[in-house]
Short mmCIF file of C-alpha atoms and ligand atoms in Angstrom, two decimals:
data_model
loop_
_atom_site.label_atom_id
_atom_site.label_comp_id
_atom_site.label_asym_id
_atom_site.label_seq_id
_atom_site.Cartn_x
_atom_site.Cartn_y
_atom_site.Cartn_z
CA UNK A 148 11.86 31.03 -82.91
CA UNK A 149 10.91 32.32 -79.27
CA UNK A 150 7.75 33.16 -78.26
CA UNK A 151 7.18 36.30 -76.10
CA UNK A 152 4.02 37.49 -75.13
CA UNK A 153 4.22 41.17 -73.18
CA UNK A 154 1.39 42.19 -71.25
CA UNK A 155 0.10 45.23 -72.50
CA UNK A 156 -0.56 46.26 -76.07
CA UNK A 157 0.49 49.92 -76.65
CA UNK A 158 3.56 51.43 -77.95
CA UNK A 159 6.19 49.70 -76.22
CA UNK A 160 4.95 46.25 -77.23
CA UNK A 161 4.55 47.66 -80.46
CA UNK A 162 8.32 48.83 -80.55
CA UNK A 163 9.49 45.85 -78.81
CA UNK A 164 7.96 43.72 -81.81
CA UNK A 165 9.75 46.14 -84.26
CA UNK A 166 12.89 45.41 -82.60
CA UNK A 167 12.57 41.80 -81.86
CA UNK A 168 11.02 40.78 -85.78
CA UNK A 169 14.97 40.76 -87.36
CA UNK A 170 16.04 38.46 -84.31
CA UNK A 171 13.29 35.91 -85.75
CA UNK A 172 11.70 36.64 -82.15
CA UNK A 173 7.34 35.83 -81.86
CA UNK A 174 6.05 38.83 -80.38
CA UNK A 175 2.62 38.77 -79.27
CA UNK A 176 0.69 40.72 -76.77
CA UNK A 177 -1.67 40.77 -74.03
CA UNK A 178 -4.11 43.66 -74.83
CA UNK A 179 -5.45 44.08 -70.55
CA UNK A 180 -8.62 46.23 -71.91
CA UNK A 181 -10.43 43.40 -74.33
CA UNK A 182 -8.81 40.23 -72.22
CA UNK A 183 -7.46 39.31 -76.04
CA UNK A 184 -3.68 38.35 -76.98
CA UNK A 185 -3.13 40.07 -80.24
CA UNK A 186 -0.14 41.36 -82.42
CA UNK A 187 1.24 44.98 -81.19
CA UNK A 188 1.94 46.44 -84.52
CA UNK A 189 -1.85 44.60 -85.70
CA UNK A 190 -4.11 44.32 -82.92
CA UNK A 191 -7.08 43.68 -84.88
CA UNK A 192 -6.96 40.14 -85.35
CA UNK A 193 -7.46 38.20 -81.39
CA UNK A 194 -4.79 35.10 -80.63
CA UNK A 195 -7.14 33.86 -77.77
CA UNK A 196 -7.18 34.69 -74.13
CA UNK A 197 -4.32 35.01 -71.29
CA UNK A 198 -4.26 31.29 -70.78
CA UNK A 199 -3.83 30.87 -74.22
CA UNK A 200 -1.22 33.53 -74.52
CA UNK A 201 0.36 31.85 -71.68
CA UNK A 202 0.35 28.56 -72.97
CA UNK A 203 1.44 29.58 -76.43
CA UNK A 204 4.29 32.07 -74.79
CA UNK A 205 7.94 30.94 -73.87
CA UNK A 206 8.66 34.03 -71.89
CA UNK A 207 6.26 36.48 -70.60
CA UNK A 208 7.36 39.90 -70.01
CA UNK A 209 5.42 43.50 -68.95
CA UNK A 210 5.27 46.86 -70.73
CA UNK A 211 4.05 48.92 -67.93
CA UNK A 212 3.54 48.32 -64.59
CA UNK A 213 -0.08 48.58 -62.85
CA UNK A 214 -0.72 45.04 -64.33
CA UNK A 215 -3.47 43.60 -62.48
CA UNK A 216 -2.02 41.30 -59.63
CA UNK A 217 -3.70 38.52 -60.72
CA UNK A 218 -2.42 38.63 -64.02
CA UNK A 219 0.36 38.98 -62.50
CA UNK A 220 0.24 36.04 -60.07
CA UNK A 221 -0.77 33.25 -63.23
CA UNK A 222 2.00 34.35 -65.37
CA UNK A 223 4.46 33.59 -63.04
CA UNK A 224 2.59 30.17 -61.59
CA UNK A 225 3.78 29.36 -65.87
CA UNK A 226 7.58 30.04 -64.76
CA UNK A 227 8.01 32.71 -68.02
CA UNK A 228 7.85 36.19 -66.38
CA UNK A 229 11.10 38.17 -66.80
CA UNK A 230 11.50 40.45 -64.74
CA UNK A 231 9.63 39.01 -61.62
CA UNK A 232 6.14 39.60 -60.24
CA UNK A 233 7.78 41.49 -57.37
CA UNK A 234 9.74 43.51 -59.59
CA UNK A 235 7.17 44.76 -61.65
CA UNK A 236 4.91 45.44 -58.76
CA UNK A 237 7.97 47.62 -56.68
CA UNK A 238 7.30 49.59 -59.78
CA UNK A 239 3.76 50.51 -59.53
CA UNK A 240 3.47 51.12 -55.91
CA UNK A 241 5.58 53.73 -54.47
CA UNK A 242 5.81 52.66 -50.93
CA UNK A 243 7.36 49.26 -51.94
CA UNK A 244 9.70 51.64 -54.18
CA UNK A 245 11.08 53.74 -51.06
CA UNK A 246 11.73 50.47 -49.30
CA UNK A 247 13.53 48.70 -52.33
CA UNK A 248 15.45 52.18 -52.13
CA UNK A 249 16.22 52.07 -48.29
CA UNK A 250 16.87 48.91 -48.53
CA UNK A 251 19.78 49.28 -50.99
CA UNK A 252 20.84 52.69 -49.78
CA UNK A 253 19.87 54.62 -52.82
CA UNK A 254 20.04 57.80 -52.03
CA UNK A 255 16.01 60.11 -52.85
CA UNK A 256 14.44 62.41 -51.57
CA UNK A 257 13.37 62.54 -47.51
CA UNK A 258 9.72 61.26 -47.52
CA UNK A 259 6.76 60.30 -45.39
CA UNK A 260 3.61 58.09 -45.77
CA UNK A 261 0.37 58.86 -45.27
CA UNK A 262 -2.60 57.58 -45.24
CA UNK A 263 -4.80 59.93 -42.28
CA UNK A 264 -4.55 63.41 -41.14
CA UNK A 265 -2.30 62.80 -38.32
CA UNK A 266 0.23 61.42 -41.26
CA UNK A 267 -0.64 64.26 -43.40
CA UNK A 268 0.67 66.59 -40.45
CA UNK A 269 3.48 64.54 -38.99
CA UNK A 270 4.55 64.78 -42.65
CA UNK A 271 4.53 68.32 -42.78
CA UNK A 272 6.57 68.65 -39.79
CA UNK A 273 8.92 66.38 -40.86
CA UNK A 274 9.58 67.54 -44.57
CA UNK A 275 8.37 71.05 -44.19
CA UNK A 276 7.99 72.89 -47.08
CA UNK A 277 7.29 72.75 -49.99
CA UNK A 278 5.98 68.86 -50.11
CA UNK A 279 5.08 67.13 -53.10
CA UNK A 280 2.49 64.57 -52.29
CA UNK A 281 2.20 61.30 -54.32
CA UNK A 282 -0.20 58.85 -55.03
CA UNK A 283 1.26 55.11 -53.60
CA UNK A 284 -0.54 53.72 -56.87
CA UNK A 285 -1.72 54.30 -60.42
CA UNK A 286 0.28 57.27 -60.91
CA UNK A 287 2.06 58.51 -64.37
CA UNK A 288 2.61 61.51 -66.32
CA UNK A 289 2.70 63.41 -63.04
CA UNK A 290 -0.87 62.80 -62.42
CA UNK A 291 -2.28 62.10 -59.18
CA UNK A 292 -0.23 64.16 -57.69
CA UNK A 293 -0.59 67.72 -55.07
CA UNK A 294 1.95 70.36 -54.49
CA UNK A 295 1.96 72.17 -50.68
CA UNK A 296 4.03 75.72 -50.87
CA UNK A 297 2.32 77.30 -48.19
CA UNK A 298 0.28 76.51 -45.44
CA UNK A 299 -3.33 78.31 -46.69
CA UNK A 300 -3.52 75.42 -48.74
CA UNK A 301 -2.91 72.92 -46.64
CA UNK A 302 -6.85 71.93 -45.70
CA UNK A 303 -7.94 71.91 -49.57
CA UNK A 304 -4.92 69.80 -50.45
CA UNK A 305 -5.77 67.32 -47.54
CA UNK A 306 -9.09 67.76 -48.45
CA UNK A 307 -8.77 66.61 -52.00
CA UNK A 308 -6.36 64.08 -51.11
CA UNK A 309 -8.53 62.42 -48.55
CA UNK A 310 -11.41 62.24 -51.24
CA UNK A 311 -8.97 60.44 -53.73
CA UNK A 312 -7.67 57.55 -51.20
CA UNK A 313 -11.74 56.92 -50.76
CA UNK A 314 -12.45 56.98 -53.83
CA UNK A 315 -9.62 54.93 -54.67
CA UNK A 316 -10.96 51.23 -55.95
CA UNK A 317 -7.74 49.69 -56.19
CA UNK A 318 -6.85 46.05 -55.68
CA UNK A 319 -4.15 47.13 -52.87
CA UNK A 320 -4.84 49.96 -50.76
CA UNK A 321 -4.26 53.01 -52.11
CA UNK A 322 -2.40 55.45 -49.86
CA UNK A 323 -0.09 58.66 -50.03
CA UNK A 324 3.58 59.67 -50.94
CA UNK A 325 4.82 62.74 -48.83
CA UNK A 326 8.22 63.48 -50.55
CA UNK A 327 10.64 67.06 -49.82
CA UNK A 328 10.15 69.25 -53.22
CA UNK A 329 13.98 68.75 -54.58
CA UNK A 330 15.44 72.21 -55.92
CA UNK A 331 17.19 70.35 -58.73
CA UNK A 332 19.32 71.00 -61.14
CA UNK A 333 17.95 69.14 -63.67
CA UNK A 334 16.31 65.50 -63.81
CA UNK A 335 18.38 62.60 -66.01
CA UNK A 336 17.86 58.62 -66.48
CA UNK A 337 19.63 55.73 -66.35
CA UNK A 338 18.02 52.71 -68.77
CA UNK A 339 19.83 49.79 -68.32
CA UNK A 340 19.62 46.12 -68.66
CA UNK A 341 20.32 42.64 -66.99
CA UNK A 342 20.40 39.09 -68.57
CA UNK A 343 19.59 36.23 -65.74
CA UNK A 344 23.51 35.34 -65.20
CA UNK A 345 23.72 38.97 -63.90
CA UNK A 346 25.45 40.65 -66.67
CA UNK A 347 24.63 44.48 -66.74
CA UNK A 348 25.28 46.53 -69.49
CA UNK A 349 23.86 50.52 -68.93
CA UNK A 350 23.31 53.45 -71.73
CA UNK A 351 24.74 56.77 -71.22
CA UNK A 352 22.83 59.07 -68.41
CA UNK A 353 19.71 60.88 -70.57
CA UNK A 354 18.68 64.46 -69.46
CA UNK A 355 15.05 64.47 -69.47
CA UNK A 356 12.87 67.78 -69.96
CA UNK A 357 9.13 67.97 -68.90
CA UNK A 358 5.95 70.28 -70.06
CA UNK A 359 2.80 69.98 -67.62
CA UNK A 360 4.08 66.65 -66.22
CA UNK A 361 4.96 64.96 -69.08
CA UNK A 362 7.90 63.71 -70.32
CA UNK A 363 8.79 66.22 -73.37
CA UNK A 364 12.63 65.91 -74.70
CA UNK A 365 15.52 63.80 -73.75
CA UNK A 366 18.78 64.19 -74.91
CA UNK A 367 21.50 61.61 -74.74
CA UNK A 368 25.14 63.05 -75.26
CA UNK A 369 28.53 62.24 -73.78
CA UNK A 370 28.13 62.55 -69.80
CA UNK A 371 30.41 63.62 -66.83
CA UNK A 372 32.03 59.80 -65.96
CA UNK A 373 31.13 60.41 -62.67
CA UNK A 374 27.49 60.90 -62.25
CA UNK A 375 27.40 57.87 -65.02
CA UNK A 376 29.32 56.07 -62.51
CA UNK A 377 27.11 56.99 -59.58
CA UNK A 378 24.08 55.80 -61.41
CA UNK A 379 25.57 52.91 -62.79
CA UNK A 380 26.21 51.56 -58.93
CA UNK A 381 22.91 52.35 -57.97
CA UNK A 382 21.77 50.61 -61.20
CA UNK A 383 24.00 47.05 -59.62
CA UNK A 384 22.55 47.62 -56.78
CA UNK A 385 18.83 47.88 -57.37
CA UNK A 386 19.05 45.16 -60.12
CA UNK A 387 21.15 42.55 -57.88
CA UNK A 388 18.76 43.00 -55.07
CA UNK A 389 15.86 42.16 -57.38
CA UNK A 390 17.63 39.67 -59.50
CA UNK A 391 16.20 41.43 -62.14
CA UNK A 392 16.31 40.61 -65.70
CA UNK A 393 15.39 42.66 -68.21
CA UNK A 394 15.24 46.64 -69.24
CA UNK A 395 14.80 48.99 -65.57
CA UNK A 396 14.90 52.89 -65.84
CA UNK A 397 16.03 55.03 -63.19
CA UNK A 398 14.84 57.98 -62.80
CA UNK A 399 17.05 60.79 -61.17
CA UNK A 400 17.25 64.28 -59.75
CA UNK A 401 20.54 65.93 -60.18
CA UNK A 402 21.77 68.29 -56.79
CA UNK A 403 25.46 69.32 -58.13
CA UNK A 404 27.15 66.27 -58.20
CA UNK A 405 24.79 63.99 -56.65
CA UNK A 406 21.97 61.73 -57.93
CA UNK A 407 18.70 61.29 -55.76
CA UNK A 408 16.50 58.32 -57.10
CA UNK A 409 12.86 59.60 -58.06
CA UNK A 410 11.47 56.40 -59.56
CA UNK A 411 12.28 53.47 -60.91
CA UNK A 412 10.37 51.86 -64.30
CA UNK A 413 10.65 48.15 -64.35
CA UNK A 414 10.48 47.78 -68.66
CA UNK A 415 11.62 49.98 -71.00
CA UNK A 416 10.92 53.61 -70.70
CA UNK A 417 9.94 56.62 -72.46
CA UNK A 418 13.73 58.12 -71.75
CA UNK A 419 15.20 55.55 -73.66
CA UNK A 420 13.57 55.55 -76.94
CA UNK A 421 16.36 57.69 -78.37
CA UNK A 422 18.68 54.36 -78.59
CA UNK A 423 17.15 53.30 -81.45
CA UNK A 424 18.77 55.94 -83.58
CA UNK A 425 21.66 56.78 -81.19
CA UNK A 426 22.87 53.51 -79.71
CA UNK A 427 24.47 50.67 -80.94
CA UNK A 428 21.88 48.15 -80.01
CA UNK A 429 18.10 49.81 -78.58
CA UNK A 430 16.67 49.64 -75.09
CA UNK A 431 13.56 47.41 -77.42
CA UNK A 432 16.12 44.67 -78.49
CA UNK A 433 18.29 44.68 -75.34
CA UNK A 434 15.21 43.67 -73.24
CA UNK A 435 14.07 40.53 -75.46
CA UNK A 436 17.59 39.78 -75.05
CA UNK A 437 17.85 39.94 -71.86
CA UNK A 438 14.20 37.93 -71.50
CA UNK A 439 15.23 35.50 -73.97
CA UNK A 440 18.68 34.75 -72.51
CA UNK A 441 20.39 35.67 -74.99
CA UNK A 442 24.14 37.95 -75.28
CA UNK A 443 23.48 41.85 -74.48
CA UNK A 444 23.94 44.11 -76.68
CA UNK A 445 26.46 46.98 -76.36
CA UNK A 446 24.79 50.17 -75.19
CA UNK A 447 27.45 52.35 -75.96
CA UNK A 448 26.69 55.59 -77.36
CA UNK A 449 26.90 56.33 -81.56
CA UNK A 450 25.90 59.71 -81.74
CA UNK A 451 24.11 62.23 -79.76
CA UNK A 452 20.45 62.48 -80.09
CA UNK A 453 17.50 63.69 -78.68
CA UNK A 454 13.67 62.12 -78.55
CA UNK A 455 11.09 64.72 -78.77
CA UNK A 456 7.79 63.01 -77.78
CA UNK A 457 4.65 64.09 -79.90
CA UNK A 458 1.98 64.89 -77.53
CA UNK A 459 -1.81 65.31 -78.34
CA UNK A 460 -1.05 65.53 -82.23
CA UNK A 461 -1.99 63.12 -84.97
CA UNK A 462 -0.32 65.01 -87.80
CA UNK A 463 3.37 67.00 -88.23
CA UNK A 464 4.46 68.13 -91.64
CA UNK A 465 6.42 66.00 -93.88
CA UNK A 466 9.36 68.16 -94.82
CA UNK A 467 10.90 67.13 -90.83
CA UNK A 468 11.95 64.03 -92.05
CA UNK A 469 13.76 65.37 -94.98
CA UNK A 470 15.94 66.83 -92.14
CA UNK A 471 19.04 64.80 -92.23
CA UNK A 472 19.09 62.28 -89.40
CA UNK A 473 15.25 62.99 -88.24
CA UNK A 474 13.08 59.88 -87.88
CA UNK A 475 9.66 59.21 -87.07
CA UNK A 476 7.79 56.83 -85.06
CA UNK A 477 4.23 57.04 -84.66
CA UNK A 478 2.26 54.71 -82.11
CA UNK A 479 -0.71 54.08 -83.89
CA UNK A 480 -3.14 55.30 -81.29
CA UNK A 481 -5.99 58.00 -82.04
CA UNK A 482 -5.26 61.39 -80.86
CA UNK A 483 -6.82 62.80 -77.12
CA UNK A 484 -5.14 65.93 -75.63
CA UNK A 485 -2.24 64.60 -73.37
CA UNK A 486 -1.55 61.84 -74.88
CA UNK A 487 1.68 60.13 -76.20
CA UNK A 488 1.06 59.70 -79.74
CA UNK A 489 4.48 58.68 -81.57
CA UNK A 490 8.11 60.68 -81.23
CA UNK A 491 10.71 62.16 -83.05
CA UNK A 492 14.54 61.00 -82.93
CA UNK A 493 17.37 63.30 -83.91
CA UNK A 494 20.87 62.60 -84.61
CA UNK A 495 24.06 64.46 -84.76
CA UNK A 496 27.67 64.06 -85.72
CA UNK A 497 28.16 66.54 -82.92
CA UNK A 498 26.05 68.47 -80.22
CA UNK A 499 26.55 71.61 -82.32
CA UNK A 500 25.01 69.61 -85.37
CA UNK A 501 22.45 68.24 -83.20
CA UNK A 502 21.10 71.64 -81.96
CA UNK A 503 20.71 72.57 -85.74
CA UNK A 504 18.97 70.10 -86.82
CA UNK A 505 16.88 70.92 -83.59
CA UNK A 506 16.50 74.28 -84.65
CA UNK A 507 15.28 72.89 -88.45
CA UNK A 508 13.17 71.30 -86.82
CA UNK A 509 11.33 73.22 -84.47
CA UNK A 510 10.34 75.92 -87.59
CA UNK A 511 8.11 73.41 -88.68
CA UNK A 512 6.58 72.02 -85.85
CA UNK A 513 3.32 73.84 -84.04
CA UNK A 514 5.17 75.83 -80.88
CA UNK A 515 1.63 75.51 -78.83
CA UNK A 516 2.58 71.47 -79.41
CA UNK A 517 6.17 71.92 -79.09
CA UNK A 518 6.44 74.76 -77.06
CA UNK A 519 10.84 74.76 -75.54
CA UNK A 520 11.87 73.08 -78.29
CA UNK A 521 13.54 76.33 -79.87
CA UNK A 522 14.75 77.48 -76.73
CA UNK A 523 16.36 73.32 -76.15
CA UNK A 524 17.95 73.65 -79.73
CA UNK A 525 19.65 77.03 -78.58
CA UNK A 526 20.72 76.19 -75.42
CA UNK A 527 22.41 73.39 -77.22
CA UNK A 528 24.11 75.80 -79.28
CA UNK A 529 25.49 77.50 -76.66
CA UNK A 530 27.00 74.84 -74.75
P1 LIG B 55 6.22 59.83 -65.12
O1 LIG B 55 5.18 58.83 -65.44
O2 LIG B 55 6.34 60.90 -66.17
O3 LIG B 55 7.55 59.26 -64.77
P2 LIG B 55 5.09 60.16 -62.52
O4 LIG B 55 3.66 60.55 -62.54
O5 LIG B 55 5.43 58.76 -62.28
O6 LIG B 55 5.75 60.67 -63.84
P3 LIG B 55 7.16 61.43 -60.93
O7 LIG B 55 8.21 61.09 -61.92
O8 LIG B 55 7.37 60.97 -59.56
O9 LIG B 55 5.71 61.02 -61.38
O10 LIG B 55 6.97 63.02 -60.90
C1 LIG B 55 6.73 63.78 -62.09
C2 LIG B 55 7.62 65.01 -62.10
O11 LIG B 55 7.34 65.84 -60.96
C3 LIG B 55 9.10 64.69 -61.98
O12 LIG B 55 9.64 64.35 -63.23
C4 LIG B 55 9.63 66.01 -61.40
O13 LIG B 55 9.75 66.99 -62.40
C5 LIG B 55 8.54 66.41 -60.45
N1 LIG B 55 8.83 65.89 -59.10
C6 LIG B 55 8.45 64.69 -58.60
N2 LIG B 55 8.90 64.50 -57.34
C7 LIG B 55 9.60 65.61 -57.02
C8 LIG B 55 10.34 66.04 -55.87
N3 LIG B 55 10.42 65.30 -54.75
N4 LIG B 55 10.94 67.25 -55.92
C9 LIG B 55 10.85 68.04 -57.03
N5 LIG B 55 10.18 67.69 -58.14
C10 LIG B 55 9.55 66.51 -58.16
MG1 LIG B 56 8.59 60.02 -63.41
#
């Protein structure tokens, strides 16, 4: 039996020990708030400290990616981290993103750095706008981030920015993402995985939907082979330069036929919690066996589905899950406005079948909670 201990404790440890139990695989957890290694899906009970975890660990792996560098750094003095220290940090610093991205000729949006006023309007020269600005660190669910659509605001926005890099007490300096506002047509994501011999194995390209920054719906269906193709490069390319191993998500803007990176994930991600109804093997199961060195797992598509993430809300009613291929997975976590507390999978034979069972669905959730769903399930419909 291999041990794994992830560092962090929330809901993708928790579904990563879900998936990894039937493969007889230990999962433990680092939980970075109480310093304590516990059990994902029971954190009650402590399993000692990091060095302990270490010790007791034979591969260490992350579930997000502002781990503290130090963490960082005496995990992978133990020679266990999958993916690499690097790796996981590219992800949780945007200016060491870009330059992975340069660097491997990814195509993303035209950006700038900044870090003083001069910066701030060299960047607005260069980009002009509208200019999404970025926080280099610490940033998720669209949060520490400014929008610039006209020049009034331009001295508040600088203003407020300039507060938040002081105020900033990060380990690395924090600084600031200028990036071109990208008139998309609609955002998609590429989860993917490679195993240390370099194998690669990608899912199907998701289309991701968001509601006040967050991550709503994804939908994974049968996709144009080209864009899949065009992802599924960028995908080698990122990966080989990294020698990553592991689960990465890419996420993408979509301009006509072209992809433009926005970010990258370094673990398993949010758009990719559909495959465990709607793929043959999950993102969850294809990471440990990537970690673990052991044989991917096909990703191929097995039917379309959709993840609809339950935000803020503790409680839905019962009768969804007597919807025909409808399940459930709840995180455990107590409920704050914002926050991801569990999500909902849905299945199809067909799209058409699919957007029904959407539509069942969205009678008897809370529209204030769910508010596109209905308007998702019929564009479905009309596809
Ligand atoms: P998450 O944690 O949900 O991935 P995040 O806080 O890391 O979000 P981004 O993914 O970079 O931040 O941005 C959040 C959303 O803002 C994007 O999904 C997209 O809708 C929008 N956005 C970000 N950058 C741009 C851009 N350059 N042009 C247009 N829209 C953008
Ligand atoms: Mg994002």
């Amino acid at each position: 039996m291999k041990k794994v201990l992830v560092l962090g404790a929330g809901q993708l440890a928790r579904m990563m020990q879900l998936a990894g139990t039937p493969l007889n695989l230990d999962i433990k957890a680092f939980d970075v708030r109480s310093g304590k290694v516990v059990l994902p899906i029971a954190p009650h009970h402590a399993y000692g400290d990091l060095a302990e975890g270490i010790a007791n660990a034979d591969v260490i792996t992350a579930e997000f990616e502002h781990v503290a560098h130090d963490v960082l750094a005496e995990c992978e003095r133990s020679g266990k981290l999958y993916p690499t220290s690097e790796s996981i940090k590219i992800g949780g610093d945007r200016r060491l993103e870009k330059s992975l991205l340069e660097s491997c000729n990814a195509a993303n949006a035209k950006h700038h750095f900044v870090n003083t006023k001069e910066d701030f309007d060299a960047a607005i020269s260069k980009l002009s706008l509208p200019i999404i600005f970025k926080s280099a660190l610490e940033g998720y669910d669209g949060k520490g981030q400014w929008r610039l659509k006209s020049m009034e605001q331009a001295e508040q926005v600088w203003l407020e920015m300039a507060e938040f890099i002081s105020a900033s007490t990060t380990q690395v300096k924090q600084g600031i993402i200028a990036e071109r506002m990208v008139p998309f047509d609609r955002e998609v994501s590429l989860v993917g995985v490679r195993r240390v011999n370099g194998d690669v194995a990608v899912y199907p390209l998701t289309e991701n939907h968001h509601t006040n920054g967050i991550l709503s719906v994804s939908l994974a269906a049968p996709v144009h082979s080209t864009l899949q193709e065009q992802a599924g490069k960028v995908f080698k390319a990122l990966t080989d330069k990294l020698n990553y191993v592991g689960v990465m998500a890419i996420e993408f803007f979509q301009v006509g036929d072209e992809l433009l990176v926005n970010e990258i994930a370094p673990r398993v991600h949010n758009s990719g919690h559909w495959t465990q109804q709607g793929a043959d093997t999950c993102q969850f199961e294809n990471h440990l066996r990537a970690i673990c060195d052991l044989p991917l797992g096909s990703t191929a598509l097995v039917r379309p589905t959709a993840m609809i993430n339950i935000i803020g809300e503790d409680t839905i009613p019962d009768n969804v899950i007597a919807i025909p291929s409808v399940s459930l997975h709840w995180y455990n976590k107590s409920k704050r406005a914002g926050r991801k507390m569990g999500h909902i999978n849905v299945s199809g034979d067909t799209e058409q079948q699919l957007a029904e069972r959407l539509l069942a669905l969205s009678v008897y959730l809370d529209e204030k909670a769910f508010p596109d769903l209905a308007e998702f399930a019929l564009s479905l419909i009309h596809i």
